[in-house]
Coordinates of C-alpha atoms in Angstrom, one line a residue:
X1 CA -70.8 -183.8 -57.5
X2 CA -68.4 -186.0 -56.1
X3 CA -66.4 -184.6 -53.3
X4 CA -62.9 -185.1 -53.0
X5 CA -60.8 -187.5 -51.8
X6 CA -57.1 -186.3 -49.7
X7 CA -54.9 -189.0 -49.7
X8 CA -52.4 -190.1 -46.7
X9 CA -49.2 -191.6 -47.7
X10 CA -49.1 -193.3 -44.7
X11 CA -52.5 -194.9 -44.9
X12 CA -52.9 -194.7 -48.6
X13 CA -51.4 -196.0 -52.1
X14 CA -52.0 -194.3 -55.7
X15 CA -51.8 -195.8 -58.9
X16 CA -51.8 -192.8 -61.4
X17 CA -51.4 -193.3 -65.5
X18 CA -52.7 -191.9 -68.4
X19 CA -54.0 -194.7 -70.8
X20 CA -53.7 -194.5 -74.6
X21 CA -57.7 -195.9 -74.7
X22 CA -61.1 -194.1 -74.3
X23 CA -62.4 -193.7 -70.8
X24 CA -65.8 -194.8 -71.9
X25 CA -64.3 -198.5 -72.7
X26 CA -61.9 -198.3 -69.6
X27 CA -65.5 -198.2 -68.1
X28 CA -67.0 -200.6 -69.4
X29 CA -64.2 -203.0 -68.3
X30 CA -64.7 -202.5 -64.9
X31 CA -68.4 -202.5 -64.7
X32 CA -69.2 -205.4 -66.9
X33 CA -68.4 -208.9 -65.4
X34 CA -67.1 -210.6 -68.9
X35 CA -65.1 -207.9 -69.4
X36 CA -63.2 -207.7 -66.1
X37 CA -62.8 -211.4 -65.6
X38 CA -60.3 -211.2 -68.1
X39 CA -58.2 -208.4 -66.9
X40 CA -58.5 -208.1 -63.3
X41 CA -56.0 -210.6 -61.8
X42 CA -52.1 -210.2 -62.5
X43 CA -51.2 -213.4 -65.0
X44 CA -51.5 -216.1 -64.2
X45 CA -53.9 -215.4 -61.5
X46 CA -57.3 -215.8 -63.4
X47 CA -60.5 -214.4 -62.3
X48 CA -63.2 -217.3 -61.9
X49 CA -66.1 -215.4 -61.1
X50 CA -67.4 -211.9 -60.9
X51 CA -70.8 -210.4 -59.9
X52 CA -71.6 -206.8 -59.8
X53 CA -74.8 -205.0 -58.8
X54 CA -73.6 -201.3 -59.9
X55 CA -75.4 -199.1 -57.3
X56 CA -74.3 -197.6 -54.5
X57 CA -74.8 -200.4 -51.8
X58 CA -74.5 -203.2 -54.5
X59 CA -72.1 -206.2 -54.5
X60 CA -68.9 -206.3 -56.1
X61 CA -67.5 -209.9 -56.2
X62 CA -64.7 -211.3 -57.3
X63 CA -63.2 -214.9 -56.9
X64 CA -59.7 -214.9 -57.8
X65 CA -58.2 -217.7 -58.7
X66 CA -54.0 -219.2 -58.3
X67 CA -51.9 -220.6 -60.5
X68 CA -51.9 -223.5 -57.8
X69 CA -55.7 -223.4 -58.4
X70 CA -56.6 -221.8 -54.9
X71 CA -59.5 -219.5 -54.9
X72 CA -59.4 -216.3 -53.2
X73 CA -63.1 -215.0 -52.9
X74 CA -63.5 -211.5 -52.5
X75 CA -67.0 -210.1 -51.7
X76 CA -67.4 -206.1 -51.2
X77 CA -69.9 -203.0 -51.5
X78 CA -69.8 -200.3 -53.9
X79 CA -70.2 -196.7 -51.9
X80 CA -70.2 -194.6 -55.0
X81 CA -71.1 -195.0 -58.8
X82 CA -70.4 -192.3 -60.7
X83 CA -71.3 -193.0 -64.6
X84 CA -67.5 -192.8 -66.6
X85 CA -66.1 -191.0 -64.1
X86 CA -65.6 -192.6 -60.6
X87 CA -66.3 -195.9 -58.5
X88 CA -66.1 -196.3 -54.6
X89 CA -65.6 -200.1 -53.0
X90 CA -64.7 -201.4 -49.9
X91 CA -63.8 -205.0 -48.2
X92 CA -65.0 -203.9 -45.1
X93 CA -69.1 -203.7 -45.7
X94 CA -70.9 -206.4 -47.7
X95 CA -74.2 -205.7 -50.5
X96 CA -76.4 -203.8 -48.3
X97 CA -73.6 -201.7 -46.2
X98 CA -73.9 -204.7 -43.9
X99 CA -70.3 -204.7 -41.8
X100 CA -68.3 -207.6 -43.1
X101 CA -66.2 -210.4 -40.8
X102 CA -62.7 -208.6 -40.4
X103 CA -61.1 -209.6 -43.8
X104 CA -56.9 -210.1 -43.8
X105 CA -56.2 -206.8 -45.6
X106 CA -59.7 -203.9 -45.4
X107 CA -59.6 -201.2 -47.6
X108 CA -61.5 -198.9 -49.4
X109 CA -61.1 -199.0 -53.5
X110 CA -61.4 -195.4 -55.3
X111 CA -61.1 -195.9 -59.0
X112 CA -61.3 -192.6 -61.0
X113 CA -61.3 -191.9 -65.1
X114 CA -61.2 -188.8 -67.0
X115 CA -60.9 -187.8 -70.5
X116 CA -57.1 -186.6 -71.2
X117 CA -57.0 -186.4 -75.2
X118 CA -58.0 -189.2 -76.9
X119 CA -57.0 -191.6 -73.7
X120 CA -58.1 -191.4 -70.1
X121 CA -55.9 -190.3 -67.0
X122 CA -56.8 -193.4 -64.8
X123 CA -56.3 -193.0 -60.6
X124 CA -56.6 -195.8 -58.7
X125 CA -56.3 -195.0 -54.8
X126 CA -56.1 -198.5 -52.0
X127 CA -56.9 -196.3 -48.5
X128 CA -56.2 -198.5 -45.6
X129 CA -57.2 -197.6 -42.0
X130 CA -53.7 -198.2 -40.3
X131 CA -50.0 -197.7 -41.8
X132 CA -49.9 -201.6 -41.2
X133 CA -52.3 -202.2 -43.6
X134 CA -50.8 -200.1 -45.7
X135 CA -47.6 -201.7 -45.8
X136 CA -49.1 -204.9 -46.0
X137 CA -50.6 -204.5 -49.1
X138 CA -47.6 -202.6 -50.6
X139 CA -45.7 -205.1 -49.1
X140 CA -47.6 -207.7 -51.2
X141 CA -47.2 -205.7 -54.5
X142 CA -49.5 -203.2 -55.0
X143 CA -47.6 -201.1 -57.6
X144 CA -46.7 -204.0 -59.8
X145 CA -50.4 -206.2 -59.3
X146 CA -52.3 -203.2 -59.7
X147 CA -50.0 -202.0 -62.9
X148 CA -50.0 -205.2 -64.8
X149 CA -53.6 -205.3 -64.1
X150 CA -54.1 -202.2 -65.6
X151 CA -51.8 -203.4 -68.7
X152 CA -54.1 -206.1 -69.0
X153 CA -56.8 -203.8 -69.1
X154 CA -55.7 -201.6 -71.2
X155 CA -54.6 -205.1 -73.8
X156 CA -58.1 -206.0 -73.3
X157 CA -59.8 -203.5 -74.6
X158 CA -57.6 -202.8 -77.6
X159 CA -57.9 -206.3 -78.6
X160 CA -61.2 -207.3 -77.6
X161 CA -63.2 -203.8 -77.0
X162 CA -64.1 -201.7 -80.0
X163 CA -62.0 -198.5 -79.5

């Protein structure tokens, strides 16, 4: 049982849609490195490499890359793996829960998918430990990054993902 999480809308941003594909590919596109390497970054960012060690305490890395060709690496921890239904990360603890160096915008990742007829109702929740950081991130597009992501996701798995 998961327990649930109350959201702050001045600490916290939601992404909520319901996603004309199956929940148990819009898993698999988040917990399998090919997969979200394609999707994860807003175009023409790209996604250059991806671990993940899905476990509670396991990495989740990503190293996003610019259309200048800057990389942007991005190392975190999951807290929570819940098969098809939810996934917990944060910025602010590395693999292992170990604390990690202050990072330039900490937050806490809650991704949740459930069946809603033959798509999924997809939540994705950014909670942020100050109403600066909030509006920092919202501030550098949170809506529209995370939503075109999500496009891309959902592009991805109709073209590439058996449905």
């Amino acid at each position: 049982m998961t327990t649930p999480i109350k959201t702050d809308p001045n600490l916290d941003l939601v992404l909520e849609r319901v996603i004309d594909v199956p929940r148990h590919l819009v898993w698999e596109a988040w917990t399998k490195p090919e997969h979200l390497k394609v999707w994860f970054c807003p175009k023409p960012w790209t996604v250059s490499e991806c671990e993940i060690d899905l476990r509670a305490g396991g990495i989740f890395r990503t190293t996003m890359l610019s259309p200048d060709g800057k990389e942007f690496p991005n190392t975190g921890c999951y807290l929570e793996v819940v098969p098809m239904e939810r996934l917990v990360f944060t910025s602010v603890l590395l693999p292992g829960y170990r604390p990690a160096p202050s990072g330039e915008m900490p937050f806490t990742a809650i991704i949740t998918m459930e069946t809603h007829g033959t798509g999924t109702r997809y939540v994705a929740t950014a909670l942020h430990s100050s109403e600066e950081g909030r509006k920092k991130h919202e501030a550098r597009g949170f809506h529209q990054g995370w939503g075109k992501a999500l496009d891309q996701l959902v592009e991805h798995v109709k073209s590439a993902m058996k449905t």
